[in-house]
């Protein structure tokens, strides 16, 4: 088929008799590099929309194998972002035989395939089809070397396509690469300079500031490259001023619209400047652009990839996850007077904190591709490696300056990262803790005692929403709290509906902050509620979630990642409770798409304005995810914090989805989520598109 550029493309299948057919669909999205840019849906004549979960193959290729829905009339490709249109080409669709399907499924998931064949032989077609579809959709996680082989190497045809694309760009933006240099190994400096000279994008300049290197070979090497390449501009400092002053001297040489930072021993991917220039062409208003990165050793072996989140102001407060590759508009960089001497080791983190303090989110762009290779080898001379304590101190001072303007402060967190501590207003706002329950007195007693006796927050009321408790122990427990002025019991009869029970509790609450709490939560630390409320009180914050542990100390909730298992899943589920997680994510406060309703804090005015939980369509499952997505759509940030830790005896009070009725209800609620949030479920901004959606463990 011919290529199609744009934001929406529909393929008519009404006359092809494909309803219920098992097929393989393949296509290319030219220029995507294997990063999904389109949502693929099957449209039925009765208006039902079914999302198809594509998987990358190699290069720009994608594929989907499965059974098309009954009544299908069209396939639709919709751009996941209006700023990133897709370029559809080479679309093919062909039938799969039963034998081919079974063989393909068996290679992916033998156990599920065996069960599918077993049930099919017994005549249970629907069950067999469902298991076969699960097996076909299974994706085994891969190592980084295998990922590089599939997606990390540029083929000649793609290299030629990029050059042809650039050739027709009118007035391409000049990009200035700033490189401070001080006594690196000449071989690694030579490689760094060559990585700029070998860029596919031609409109660049390399601005080198030699910070009084003592090795004469460095001076000769820089001079040789500058003599060969007129786009290299170099100067030499007479005295060593360290990285901030040297970088600022390189900035003084720059004439480009954007400046990029390159350490004297690191490497740029050959597409790095092209990807930055392409982002600028798409949105000329961008101020900050950054990419994913990895490390490279002395043998040239790439390892430890950092597949990053889209912009996360909260995470940036804790660590400089933006790091490399980083491009900043030159005029903004100069307005900030560049890097600040005295913050060596964290000078780039200090710059970013100052830069984004008053920057709109839409002026920041993340390129989810590995464009920078950070050298981790002897001879690199990295300041942060030689003076880690000083770097941590500089990072803390940088955040404290920004935090002080809003009455907050910075403290040293785990592994030397920052922790932003917000103040509570005076007096502290009343918090209404809303606990839906039905019997299970042994659990509820622990939850109530934890809130009332083991929490140091000064202004609490508890609303127990009693959903037809019948056991004597529960009635006795609640009678025992009859004289407790901070606790009220609200009886609500009828089938268990978490959303409805929570909404009824919120309607009766007096607090300025609502905390929805499961009856199987156990308080571990007295300051948990202060942490949640101090974050929830900020104007742009929606829902706030806590770090929840299983009784054995492993992690149950580290925030919710969209798209895991088709809808959503918990981040880092099951790792050790004190484990750092992917690049310390489980030790740092961060923005997330959603948090669990098992412990969720939100201002009462925001909860009312957003319409509360969806009690009609999402009685039990996914109501928390839906609420959080509506909050994000309204412009609020949802935040997860590791500094509020509790134990969650998950599902002990509600029970499992183990009856036909419960399973049917769960499937109906999952269908609501897919229809309501299909695009969002395919593109969680806080989870890199290169990472596996089989689980939220940040693996390939």
Short mmCIF file of N, CA, C and O in Angstrom, two decimals, residues 23 114 161 195 212 219 224 242 256 273 280 318 324 408 413-415 420 458 483 509 538 577 640:
data_model
loop_
_atom_site.label_atom_id
_atom_site.label_comp_id
_atom_site.label_asym_id
_atom_site.label_seq_id
_atom_site.Cartn_x
_atom_site.Cartn_y
_atom_site.Cartn_z
N UNK A 23 -5.12 -13.17 11.58
CA UNK A 23 -4.27 -12.52 10.59
C UNK A 23 -2.96 -12.05 11.21
O UNK A 23 -2.82 -11.98 12.44
N UNK A 114 -0.40 -24.75 25.01
CA UNK A 114 -0.84 -26.11 25.33
C UNK A 114 -2.25 -26.10 25.90
O UNK A 114 -3.10 -26.92 25.53
N UNK A 161 17.94 7.97 4.02
CA UNK A 161 16.65 8.64 4.15
C UNK A 161 16.77 9.89 5.00
O UNK A 161 16.18 10.94 4.68
N UNK A 195 32.84 12.09 17.04
CA UNK A 195 31.40 11.79 17.11
C UNK A 195 30.56 13.00 16.71
O UNK A 195 29.42 12.85 16.27
N UNK A 212 42.90 25.06 30.32
CA UNK A 212 44.31 25.04 30.74
C UNK A 212 44.82 23.62 30.92
O UNK A 212 45.44 23.28 31.95
N UNK A 219 46.37 20.12 23.35
CA UNK A 219 46.40 21.35 22.54
C UNK A 219 46.59 21.02 21.07
O UNK A 219 45.92 21.58 20.19
N UNK A 224 44.56 20.36 15.53
CA UNK A 224 44.48 19.57 14.30
C UNK A 224 43.04 19.44 13.81
O UNK A 224 42.76 19.63 12.63
N UNK A 242 37.74 25.19 36.13
CA UNK A 242 36.79 24.10 36.32
C UNK A 242 35.66 24.17 35.30
O UNK A 242 35.56 25.10 34.50
N UNK A 256 24.80 29.32 17.57
CA UNK A 256 23.63 28.52 17.24
C UNK A 256 22.40 28.93 18.02
O UNK A 256 22.47 29.62 19.04
N UNK A 273 22.14 15.08 16.63
CA UNK A 273 21.80 16.45 16.25
C UNK A 273 20.61 16.47 15.29
O UNK A 273 19.80 17.41 15.31
N UNK A 280 12.95 20.51 16.97
CA UNK A 280 12.82 21.97 16.89
C UNK A 280 11.98 22.38 15.69
O UNK A 280 11.18 23.32 15.76
N UNK A 318 14.75 15.52 42.70
CA UNK A 318 15.52 14.52 43.43
C UNK A 318 16.82 14.14 42.77
O UNK A 318 17.82 13.90 43.44
N UNK A 324 22.08 13.68 30.02
CA UNK A 324 22.51 13.70 28.63
C UNK A 324 21.49 12.94 27.77
O UNK A 324 20.90 11.99 28.24
N UNK A 408 9.60 25.71 50.87
CA UNK A 408 10.00 24.33 51.08
C UNK A 408 11.50 24.28 51.38
O UNK A 408 12.19 25.30 51.41
N UNK A 413 18.47 12.76 50.71
CA UNK A 413 17.68 11.55 50.65
C UNK A 413 18.54 10.31 50.47
O UNK A 413 19.77 10.36 50.59
N UNK A 414 17.93 9.18 50.15
CA UNK A 414 18.69 7.94 49.93
C UNK A 414 19.73 8.10 48.84
O UNK A 414 19.51 8.79 47.84
N UNK A 415 20.88 7.47 49.02
CA UNK A 415 21.99 7.46 48.06
C UNK A 415 22.50 8.87 47.73
O UNK A 415 23.10 9.08 46.68
N UNK A 420 12.74 16.74 48.49
CA UNK A 420 12.04 18.02 48.65
C UNK A 420 10.99 17.88 49.75
O UNK A 420 10.11 17.02 49.68
N UNK A 458 -1.96 16.27 63.20
CA UNK A 458 -2.75 16.83 64.30
C UNK A 458 -4.25 16.95 64.06
O UNK A 458 -5.00 17.18 65.03
N UNK A 483 -17.24 6.43 71.56
CA UNK A 483 -16.89 7.65 72.29
C UNK A 483 -15.71 8.39 71.66
O UNK A 483 -15.26 9.40 72.20
N UNK A 509 -17.73 14.10 54.37
CA UNK A 509 -16.46 14.49 54.99
C UNK A 509 -16.41 15.99 55.26
O UNK A 509 -16.93 16.80 54.48
N UNK A 538 -0.51 21.37 47.37
CA UNK A 538 -0.05 22.26 46.30
C UNK A 538 -1.12 22.41 45.22
O UNK A 538 -1.82 21.44 44.87
N UNK A 577 11.42 -4.20 49.41
CA UNK A 577 10.86 -2.91 49.79
C UNK A 577 11.87 -1.79 49.89
O UNK A 577 11.53 -0.62 49.71
N UNK A 640 3.62 10.19 43.36
CA UNK A 640 3.88 9.07 44.26
C UNK A 640 5.10 9.40 45.10
O UNK A 640 6.09 9.94 44.60
#
